[in-house]
PDB file of C-alpha atoms in Angstrom:
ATOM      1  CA  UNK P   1      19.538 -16.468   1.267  1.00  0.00           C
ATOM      2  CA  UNK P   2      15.828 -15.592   0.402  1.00  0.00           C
ATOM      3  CA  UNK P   3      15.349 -15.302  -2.974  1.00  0.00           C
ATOM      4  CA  UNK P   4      17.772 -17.423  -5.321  1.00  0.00           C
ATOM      5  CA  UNK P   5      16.715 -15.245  -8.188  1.00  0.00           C
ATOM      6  CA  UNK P   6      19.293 -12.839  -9.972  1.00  0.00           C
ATOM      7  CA  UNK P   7      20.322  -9.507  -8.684  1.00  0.00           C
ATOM      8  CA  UNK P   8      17.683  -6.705 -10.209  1.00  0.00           C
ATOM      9  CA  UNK P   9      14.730  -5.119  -9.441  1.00  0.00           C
ATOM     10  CA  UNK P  10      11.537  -6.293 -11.432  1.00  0.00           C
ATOM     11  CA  UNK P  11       8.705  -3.418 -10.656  1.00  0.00           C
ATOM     12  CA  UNK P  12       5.198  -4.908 -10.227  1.00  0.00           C
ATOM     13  CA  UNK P  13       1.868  -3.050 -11.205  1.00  0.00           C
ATOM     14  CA  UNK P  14      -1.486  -4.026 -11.209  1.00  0.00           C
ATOM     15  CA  UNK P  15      -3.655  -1.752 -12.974  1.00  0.00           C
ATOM     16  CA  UNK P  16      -7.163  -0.953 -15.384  1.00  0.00           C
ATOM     17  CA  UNK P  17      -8.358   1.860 -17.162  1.00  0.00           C
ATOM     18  CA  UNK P  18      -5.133   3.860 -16.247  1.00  0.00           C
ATOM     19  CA  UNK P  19      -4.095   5.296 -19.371  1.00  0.00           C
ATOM     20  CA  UNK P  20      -4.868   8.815 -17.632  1.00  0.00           C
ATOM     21  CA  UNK P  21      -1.646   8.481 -15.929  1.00  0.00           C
ATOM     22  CA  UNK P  22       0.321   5.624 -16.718  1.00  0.00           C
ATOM     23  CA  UNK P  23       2.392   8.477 -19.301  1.00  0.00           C
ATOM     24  CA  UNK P  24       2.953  10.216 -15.890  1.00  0.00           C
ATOM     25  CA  UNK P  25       4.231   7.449 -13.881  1.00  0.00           C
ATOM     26  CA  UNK P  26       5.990   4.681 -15.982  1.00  0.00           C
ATOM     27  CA  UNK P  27       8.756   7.126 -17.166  1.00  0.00           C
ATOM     28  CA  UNK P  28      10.684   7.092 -13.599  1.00  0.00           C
ATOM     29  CA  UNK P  29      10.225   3.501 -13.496  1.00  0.00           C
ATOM     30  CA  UNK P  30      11.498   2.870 -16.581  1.00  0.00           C
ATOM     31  CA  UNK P  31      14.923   4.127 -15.491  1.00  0.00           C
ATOM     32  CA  UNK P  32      15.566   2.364 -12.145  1.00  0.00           C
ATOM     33  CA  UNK P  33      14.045  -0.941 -12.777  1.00  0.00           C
ATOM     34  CA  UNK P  34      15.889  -3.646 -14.967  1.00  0.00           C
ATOM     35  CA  UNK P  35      11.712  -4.893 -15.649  1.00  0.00           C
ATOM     36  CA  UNK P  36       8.368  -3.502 -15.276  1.00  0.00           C
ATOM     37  CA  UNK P  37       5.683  -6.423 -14.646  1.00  0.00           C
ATOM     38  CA  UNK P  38       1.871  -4.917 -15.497  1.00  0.00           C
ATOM     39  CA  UNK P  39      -1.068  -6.942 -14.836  1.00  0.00           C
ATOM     40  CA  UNK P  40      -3.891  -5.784 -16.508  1.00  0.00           C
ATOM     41  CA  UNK P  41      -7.634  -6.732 -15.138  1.00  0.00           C
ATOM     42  CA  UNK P  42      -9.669  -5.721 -17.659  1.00  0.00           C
ATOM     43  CA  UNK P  43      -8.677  -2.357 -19.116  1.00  0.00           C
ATOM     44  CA  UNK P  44     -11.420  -0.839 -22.136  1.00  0.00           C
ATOM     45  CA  UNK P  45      -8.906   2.187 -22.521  1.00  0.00           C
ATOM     46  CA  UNK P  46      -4.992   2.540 -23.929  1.00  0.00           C
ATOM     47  CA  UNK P  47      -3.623   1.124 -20.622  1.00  0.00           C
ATOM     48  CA  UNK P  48      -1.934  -2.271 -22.345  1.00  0.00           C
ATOM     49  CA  UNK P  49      -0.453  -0.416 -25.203  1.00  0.00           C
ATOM     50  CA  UNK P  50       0.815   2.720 -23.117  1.00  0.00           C
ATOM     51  CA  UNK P  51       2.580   0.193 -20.593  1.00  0.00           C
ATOM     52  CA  UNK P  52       3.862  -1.721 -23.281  1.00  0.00           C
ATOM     53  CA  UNK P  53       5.092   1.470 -25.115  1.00  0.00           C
ATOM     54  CA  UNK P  54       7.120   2.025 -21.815  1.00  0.00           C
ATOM     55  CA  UNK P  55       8.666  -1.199 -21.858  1.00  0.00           C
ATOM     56  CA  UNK P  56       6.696  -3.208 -19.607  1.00  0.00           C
ATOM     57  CA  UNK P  57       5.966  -6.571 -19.718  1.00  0.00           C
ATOM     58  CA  UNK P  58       2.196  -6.954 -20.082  1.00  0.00           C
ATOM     59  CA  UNK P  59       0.212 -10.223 -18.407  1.00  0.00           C
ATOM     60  CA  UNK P  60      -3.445 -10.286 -18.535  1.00  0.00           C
ATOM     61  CA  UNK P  61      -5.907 -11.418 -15.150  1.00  0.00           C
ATOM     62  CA  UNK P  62      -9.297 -11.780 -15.146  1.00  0.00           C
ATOM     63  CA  UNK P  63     -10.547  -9.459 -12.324  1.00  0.00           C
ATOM     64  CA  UNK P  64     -12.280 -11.259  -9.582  1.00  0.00           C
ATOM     65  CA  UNK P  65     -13.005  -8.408  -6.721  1.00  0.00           C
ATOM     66  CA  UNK P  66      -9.300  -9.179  -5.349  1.00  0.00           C
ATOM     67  CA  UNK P  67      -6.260  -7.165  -5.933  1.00  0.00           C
ATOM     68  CA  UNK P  68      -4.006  -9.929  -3.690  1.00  0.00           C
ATOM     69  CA  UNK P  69      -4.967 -12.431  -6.448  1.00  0.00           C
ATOM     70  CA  UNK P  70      -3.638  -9.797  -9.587  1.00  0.00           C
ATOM     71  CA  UNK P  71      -0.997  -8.667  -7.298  1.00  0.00           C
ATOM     72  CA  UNK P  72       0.318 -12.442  -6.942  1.00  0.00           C
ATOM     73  CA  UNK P  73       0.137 -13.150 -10.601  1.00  0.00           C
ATOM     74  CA  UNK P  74       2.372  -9.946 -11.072  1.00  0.00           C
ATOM     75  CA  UNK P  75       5.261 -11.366  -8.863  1.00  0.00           C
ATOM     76  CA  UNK P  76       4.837 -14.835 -10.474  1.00  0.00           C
ATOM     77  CA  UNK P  77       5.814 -13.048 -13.256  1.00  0.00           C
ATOM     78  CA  UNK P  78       8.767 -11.145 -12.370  1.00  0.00           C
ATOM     79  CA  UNK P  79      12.475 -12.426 -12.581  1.00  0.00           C
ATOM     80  CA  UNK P  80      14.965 -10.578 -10.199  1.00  0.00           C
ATOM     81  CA  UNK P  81      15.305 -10.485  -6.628  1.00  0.00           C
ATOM     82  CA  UNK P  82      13.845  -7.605  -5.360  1.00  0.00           C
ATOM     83  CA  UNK P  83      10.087  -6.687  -6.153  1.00  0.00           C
ATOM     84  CA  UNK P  84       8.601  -2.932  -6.154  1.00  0.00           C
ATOM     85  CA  UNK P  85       5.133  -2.859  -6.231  1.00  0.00           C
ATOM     86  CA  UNK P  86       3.897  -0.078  -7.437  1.00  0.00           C
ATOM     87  CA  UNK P  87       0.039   1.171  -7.689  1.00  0.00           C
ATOM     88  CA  UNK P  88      -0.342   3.031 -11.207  1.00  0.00           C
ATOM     89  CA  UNK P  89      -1.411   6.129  -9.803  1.00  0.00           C
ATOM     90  CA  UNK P  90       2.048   6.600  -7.734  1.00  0.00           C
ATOM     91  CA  UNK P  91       5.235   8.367  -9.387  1.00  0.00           C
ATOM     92  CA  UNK P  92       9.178   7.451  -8.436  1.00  0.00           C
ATOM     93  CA  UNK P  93      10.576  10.290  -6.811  1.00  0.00           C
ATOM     94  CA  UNK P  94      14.217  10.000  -8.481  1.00  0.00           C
ATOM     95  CA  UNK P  95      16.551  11.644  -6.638  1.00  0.00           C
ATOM     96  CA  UNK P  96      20.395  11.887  -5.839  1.00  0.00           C
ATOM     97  CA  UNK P  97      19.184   9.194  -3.690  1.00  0.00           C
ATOM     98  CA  UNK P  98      17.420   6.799  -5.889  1.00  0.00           C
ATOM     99  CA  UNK P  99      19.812   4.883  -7.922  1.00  0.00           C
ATOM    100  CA  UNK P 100      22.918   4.641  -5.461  1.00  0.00           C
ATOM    101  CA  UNK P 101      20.409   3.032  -2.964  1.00  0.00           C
ATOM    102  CA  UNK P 102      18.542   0.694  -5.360  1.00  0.00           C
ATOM    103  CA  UNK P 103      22.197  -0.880  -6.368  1.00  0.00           C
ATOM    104  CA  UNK P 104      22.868  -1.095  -3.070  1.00  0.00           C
ATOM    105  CA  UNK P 105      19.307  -2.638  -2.555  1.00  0.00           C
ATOM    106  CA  UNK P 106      19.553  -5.554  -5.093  1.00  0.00           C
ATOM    107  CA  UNK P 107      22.398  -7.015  -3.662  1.00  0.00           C
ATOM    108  CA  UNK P 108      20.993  -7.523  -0.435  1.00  0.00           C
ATOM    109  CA  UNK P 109      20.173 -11.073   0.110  1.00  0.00           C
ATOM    110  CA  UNK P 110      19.573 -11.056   3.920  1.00  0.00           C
ATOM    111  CA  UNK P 111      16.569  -8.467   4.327  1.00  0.00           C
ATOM    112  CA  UNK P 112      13.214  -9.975   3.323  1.00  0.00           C
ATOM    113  CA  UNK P 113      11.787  -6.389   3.487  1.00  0.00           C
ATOM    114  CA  UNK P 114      11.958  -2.884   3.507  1.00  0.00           C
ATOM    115  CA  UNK P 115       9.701   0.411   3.961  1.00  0.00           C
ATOM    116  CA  UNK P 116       9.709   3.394   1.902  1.00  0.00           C
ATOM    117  CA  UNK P 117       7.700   6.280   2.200  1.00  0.00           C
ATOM    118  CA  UNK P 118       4.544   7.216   0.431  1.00  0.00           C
ATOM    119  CA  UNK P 119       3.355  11.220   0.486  1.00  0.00           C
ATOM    120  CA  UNK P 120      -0.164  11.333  -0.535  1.00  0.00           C
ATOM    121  CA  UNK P 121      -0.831  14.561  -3.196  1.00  0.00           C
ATOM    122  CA  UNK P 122      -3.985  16.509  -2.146  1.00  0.00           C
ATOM    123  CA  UNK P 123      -6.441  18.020  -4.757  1.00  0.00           C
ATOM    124  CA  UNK P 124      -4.369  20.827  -4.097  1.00  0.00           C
ATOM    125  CA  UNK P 125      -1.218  19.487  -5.147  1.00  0.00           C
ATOM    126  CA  UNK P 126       0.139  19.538  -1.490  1.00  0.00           C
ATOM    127  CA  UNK P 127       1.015  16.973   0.465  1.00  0.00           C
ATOM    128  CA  UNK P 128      -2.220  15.945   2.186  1.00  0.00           C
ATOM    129  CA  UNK P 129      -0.560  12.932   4.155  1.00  0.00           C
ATOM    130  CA  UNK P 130       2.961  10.662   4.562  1.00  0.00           C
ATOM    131  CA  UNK P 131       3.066   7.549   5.369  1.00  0.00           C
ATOM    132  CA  UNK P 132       5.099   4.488   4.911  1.00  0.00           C
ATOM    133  CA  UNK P 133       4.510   0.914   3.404  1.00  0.00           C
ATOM    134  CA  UNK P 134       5.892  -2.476   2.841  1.00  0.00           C
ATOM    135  CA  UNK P 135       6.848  -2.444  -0.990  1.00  0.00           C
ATOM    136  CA  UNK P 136       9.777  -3.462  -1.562  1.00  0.00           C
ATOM    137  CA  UNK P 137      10.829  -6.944  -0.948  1.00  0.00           C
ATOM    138  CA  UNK P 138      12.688  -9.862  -2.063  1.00  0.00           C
ATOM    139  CA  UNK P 139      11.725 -12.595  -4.784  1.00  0.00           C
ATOM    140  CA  UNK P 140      10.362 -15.746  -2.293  1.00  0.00           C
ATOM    141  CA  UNK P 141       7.820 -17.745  -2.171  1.00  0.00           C
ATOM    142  CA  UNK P 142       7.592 -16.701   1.402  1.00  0.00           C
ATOM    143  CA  UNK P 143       6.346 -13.410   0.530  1.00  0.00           C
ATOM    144  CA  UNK P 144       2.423 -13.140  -1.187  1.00  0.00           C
ATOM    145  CA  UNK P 145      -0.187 -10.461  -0.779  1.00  0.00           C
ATOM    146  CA  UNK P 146      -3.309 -10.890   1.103  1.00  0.00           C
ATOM    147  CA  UNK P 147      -6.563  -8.917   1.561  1.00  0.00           C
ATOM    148  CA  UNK P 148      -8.726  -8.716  -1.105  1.00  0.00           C
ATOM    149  CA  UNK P 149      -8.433  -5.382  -0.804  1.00  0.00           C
ATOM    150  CA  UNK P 150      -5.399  -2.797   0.429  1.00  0.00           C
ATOM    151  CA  UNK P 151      -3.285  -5.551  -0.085  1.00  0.00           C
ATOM    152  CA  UNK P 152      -0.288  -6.276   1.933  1.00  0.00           C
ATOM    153  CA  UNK P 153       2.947  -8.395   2.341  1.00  0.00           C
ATOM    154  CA  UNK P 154       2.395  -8.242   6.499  1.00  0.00           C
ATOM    155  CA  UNK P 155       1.370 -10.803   6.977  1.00  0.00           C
ATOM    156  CA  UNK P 156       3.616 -13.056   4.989  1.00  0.00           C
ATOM    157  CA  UNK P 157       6.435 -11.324   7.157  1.00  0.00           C
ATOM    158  CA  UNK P 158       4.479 -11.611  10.233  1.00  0.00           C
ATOM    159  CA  UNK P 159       4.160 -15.268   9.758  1.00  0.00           C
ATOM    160  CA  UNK P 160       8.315 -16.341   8.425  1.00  0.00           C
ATOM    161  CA  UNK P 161       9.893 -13.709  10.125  1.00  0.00           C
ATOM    162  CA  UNK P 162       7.921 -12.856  13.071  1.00  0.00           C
ATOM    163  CA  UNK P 163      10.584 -10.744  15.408  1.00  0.00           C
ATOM    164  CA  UNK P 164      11.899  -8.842  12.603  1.00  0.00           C
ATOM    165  CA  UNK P 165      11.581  -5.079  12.105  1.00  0.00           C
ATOM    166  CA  UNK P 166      11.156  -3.606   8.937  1.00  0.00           C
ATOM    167  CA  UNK P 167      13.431  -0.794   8.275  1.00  0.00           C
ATOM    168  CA  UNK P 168      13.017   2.234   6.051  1.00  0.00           C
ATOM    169  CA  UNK P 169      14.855   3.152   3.506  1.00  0.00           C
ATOM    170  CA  UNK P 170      15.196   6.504   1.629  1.00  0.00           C
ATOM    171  CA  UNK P 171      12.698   6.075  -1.145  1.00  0.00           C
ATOM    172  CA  UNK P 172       9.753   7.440  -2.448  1.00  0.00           C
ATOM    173  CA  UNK P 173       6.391   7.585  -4.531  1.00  0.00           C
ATOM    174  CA  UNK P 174       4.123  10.813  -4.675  1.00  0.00           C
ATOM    175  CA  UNK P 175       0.401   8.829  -4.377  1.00  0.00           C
ATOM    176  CA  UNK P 176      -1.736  11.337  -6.802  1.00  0.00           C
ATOM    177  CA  UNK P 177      -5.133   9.501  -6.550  1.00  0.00           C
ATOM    178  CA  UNK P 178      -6.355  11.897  -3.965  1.00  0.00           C
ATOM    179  CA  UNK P 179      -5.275  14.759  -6.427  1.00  0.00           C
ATOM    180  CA  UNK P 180      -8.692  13.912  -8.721  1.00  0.00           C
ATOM    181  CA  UNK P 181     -11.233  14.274  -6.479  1.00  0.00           C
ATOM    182  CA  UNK P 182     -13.901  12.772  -8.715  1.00  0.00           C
ATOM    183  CA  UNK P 183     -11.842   9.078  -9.370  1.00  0.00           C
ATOM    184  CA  UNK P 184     -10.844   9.260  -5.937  1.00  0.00           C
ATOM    185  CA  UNK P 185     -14.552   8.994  -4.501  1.00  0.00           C
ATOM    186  CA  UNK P 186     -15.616   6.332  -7.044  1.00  0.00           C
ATOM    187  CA  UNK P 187     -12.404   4.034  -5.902  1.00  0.00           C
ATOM    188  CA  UNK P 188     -12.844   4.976  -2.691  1.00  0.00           C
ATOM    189  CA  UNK P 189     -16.686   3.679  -3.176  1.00  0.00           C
ATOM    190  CA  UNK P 190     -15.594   0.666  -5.001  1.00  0.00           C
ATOM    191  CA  UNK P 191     -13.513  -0.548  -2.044  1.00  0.00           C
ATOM    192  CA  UNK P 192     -15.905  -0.033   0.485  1.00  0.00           C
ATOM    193  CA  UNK P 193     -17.718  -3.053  -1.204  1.00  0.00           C
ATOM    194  CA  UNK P 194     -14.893  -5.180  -1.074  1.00  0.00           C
ATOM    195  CA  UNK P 195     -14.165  -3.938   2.626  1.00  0.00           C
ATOM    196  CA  UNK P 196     -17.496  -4.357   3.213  1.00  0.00           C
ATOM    197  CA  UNK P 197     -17.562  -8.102   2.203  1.00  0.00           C
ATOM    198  CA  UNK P 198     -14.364  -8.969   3.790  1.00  0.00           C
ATOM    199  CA  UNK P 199     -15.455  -7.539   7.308  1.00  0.00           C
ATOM    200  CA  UNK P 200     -18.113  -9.758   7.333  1.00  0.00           C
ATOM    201  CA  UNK P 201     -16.543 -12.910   6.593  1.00  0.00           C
ATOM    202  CA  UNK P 202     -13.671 -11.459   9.079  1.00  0.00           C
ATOM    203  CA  UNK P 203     -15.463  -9.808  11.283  1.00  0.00           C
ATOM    204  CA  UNK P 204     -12.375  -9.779  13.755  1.00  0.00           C
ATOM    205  CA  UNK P 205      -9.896  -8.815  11.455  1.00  0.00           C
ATOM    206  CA  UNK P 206      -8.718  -5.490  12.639  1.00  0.00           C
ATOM    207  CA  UNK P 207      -6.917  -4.362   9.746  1.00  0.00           C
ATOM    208  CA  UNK P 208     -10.011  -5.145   7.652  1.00  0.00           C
ATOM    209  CA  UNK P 209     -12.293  -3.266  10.101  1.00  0.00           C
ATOM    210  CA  UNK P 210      -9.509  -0.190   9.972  1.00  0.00           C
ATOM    211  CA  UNK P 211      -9.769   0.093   6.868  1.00  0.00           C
ATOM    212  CA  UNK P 212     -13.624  -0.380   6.487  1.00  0.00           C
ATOM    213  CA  UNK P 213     -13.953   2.497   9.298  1.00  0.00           C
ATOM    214  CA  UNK P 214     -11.577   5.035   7.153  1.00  0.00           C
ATOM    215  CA  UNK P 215     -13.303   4.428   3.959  1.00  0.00           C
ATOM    216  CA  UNK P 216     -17.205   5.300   5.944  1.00  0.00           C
ATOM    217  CA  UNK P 217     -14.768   8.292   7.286  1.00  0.00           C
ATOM    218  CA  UNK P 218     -13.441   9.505   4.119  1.00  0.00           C
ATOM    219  CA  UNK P 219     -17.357   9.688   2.444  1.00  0.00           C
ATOM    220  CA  UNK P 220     -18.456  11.367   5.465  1.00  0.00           C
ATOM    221  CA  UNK P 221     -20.148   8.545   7.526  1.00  0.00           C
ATOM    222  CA  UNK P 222     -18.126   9.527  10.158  1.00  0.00           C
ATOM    223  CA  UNK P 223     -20.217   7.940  12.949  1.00  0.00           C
ATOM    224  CA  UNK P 224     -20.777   4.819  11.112  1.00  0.00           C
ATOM    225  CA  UNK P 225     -16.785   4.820  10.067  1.00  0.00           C
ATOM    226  CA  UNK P 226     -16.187   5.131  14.323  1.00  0.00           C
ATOM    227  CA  UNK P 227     -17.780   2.296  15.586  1.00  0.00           C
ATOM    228  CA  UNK P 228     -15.233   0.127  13.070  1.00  0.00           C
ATOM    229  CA  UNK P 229     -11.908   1.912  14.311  1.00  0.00           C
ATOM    230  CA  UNK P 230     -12.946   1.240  17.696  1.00  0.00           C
ATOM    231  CA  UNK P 231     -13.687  -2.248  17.470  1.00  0.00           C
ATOM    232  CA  UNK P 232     -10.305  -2.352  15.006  1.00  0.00           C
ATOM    233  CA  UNK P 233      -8.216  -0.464  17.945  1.00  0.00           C
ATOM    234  CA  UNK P 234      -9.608  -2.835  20.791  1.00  0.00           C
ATOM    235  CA  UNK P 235      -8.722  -5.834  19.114  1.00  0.00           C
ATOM    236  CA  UNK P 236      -5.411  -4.749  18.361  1.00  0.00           C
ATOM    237  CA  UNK P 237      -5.217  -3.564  21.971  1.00  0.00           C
ATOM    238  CA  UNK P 238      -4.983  -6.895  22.856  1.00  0.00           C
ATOM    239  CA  UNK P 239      -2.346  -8.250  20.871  1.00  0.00           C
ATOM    240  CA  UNK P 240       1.027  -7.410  22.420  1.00  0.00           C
ATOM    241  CA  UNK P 241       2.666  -6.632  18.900  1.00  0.00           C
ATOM    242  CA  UNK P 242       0.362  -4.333  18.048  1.00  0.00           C
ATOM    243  CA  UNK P 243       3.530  -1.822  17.289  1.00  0.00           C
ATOM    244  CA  UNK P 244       4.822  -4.288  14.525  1.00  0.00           C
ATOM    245  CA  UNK P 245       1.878  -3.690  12.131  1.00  0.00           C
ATOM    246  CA  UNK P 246       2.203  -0.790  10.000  1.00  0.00           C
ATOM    247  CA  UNK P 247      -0.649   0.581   9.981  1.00  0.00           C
ATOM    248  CA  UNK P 248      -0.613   0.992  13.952  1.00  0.00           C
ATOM    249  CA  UNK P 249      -0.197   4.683  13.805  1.00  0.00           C
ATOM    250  CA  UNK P 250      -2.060   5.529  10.807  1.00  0.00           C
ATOM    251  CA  UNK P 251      -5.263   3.682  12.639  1.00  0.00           C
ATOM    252  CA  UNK P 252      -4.950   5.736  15.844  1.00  0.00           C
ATOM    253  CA  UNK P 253      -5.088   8.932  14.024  1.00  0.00           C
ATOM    254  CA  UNK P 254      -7.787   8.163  12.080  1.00  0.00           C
ATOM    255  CA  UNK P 255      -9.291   6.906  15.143  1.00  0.00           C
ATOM    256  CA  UNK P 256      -8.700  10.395  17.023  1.00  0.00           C
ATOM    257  CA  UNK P 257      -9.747  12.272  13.993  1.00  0.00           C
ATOM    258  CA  UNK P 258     -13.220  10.889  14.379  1.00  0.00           C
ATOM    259  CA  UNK P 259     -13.135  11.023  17.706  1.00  0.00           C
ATOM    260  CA  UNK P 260     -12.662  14.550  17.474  1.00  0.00           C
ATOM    261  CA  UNK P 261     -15.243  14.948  15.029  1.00  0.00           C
ATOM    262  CA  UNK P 262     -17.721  12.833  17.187  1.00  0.00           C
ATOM    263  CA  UNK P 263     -17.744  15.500  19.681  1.00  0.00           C
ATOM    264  CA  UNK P 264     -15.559  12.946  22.046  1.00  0.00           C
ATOM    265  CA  UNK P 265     -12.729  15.696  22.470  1.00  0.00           C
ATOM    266  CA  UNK P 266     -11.309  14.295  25.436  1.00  0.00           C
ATOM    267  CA  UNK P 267     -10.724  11.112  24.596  1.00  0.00           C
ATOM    268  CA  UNK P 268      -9.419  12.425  21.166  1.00  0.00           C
ATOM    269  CA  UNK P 269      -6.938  14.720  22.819  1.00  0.00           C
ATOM    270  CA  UNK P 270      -6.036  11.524  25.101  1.00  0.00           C
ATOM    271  CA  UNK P 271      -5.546   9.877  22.331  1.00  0.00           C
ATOM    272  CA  UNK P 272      -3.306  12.385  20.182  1.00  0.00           C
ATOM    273  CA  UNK P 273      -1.155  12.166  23.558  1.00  0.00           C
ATOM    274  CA  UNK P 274      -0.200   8.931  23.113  1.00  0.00           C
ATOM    275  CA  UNK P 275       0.346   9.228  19.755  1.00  0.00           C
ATOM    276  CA  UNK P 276       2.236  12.299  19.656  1.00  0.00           C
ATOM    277  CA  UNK P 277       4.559   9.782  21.863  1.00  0.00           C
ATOM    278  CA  UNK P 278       4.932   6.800  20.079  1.00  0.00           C
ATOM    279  CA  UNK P 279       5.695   9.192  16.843  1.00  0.00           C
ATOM    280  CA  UNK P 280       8.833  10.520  19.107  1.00  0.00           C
ATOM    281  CA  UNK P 281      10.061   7.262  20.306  1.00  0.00           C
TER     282      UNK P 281
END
């Protein structure tokens, strides 16, 4: 057993200044979750009485440039075995699906993990991008976030349960943060400090220097953003696991992308190649 805590799922949320949204996305929540754990870091808005008007359980964390740290505090907080972490800005999809699986879910005691899938909402309101993530997992002390920024449980399951595969399991949340262009480009701004930082007191990290590399992509500094995917991608080259991190894919493509954009075509096609290969397998 992993987690001795009782059967349930307590959702965990970080958030401040979300009162834009929080209306939008607690709702769903509110019906599959037996709790809803929100951290706020400082909010100047209606963020702490909104959450708390949707039945959430509301903590308070003084923000120090570290969403691991706020995201920790959350699941110190919660109470049942499986944890959903949810960023405020991301709405449940509740389907047919939804419920039936999440009972089935919360009396697993033998996974430490799952993934579910995340489709990111363009400006548009199309999907821009889908992708999948590590956010639901059980209760344990085992199992913290790290990275002061784009926090993740991966390497918590890298280091207890190093052989095991994450499956994927049949649930959703529609990402709308790329849907307002405007907040988008300040967060994605705001992070490229923190990224910034924690390259260069990890300068070899390569999930730190993926991420780094997307952000100087995403503003447009696509040159800049290249020389960090490739010195992300040849670190990771060298690690025979490389397939086991998430974010494996997700970093080649934005690795061909600017590649592509770079005027390297070759190499980008290459590139796609392999990709369009390991998506198949």
């Amino acid at each position: 057993m992993i987690s001795h805590c009782p059967a349930g799922l307590s959702v965990i949320m970080i958030g401040q200044n979300e009162a834009h949204i929080l209306c939008q996305t607690l709702p769903p929540l509110q019906k599959l979750a037996d709790e809803i754990i929100y951290v706020d870091t400082g909010s100047t808005d209606e963020s702490c009485a909104i959450a708390q008007a949707h039945g959430a359980k509301l903590f308070h964390h003084t923000w120090q440039h570290n969403f691991s740290l706020a995201k920790n505090q959350a699941i110190e907080q919660a109470r049942f075995r499986w944890l959903l972490s949810v960023d405020c800005d991301e709405e449940l999809v509740l389907d047919a699906v939804a419920k039936p699986l999440v009972a089935e879910i919360i009396e697993d005691t033998e996974h430490p993990a799952f993934k579910l899938t995340i489709d990111n909402i363009g400006s548009n309101g199309q999907l821009a991008q889908r992708m999948e993530a590590y956010r639901l997992f059980q209760n344990s002390p085992k199992i913290r976030f790290h990275n002061p920024v784009h926090e993740s449980i991966g390497d918590s399951l890298m280091t207890h349960w190093p052989t095991f595969k994450v499956p994927s399991r049949r649930l959703r949340l529609l990402h709308h943060g790329y849907s307002d262009g405007e907040r988008n480009r300040h967060k994605i701004v705001r992070n490229l400090d923190l990224l910034s930082r924690w390259v260069e007191h990890h300068p070899n990290n390569p999930y730190a220097l993926y991420k780094l590399g997307s952000n100087l992509h995403h503003l447009g500094r696509t040159r800049e953003g290249l020389a960090y995917l490739e010195r992300s991608v040849h670190i990771l080259m060298q690690d025979p696991k490389r397939g086991t991190h998430a974010y494996y894919l997700e970093l080649l493509s934005s690795y061909a992308d600017c590649l592509n954009r770079c005027g390297r075509t070759q190499e980008a096609a290459h590139l796609q190649q392999q990709l369009d290969n390991l998506s198949g397998q």
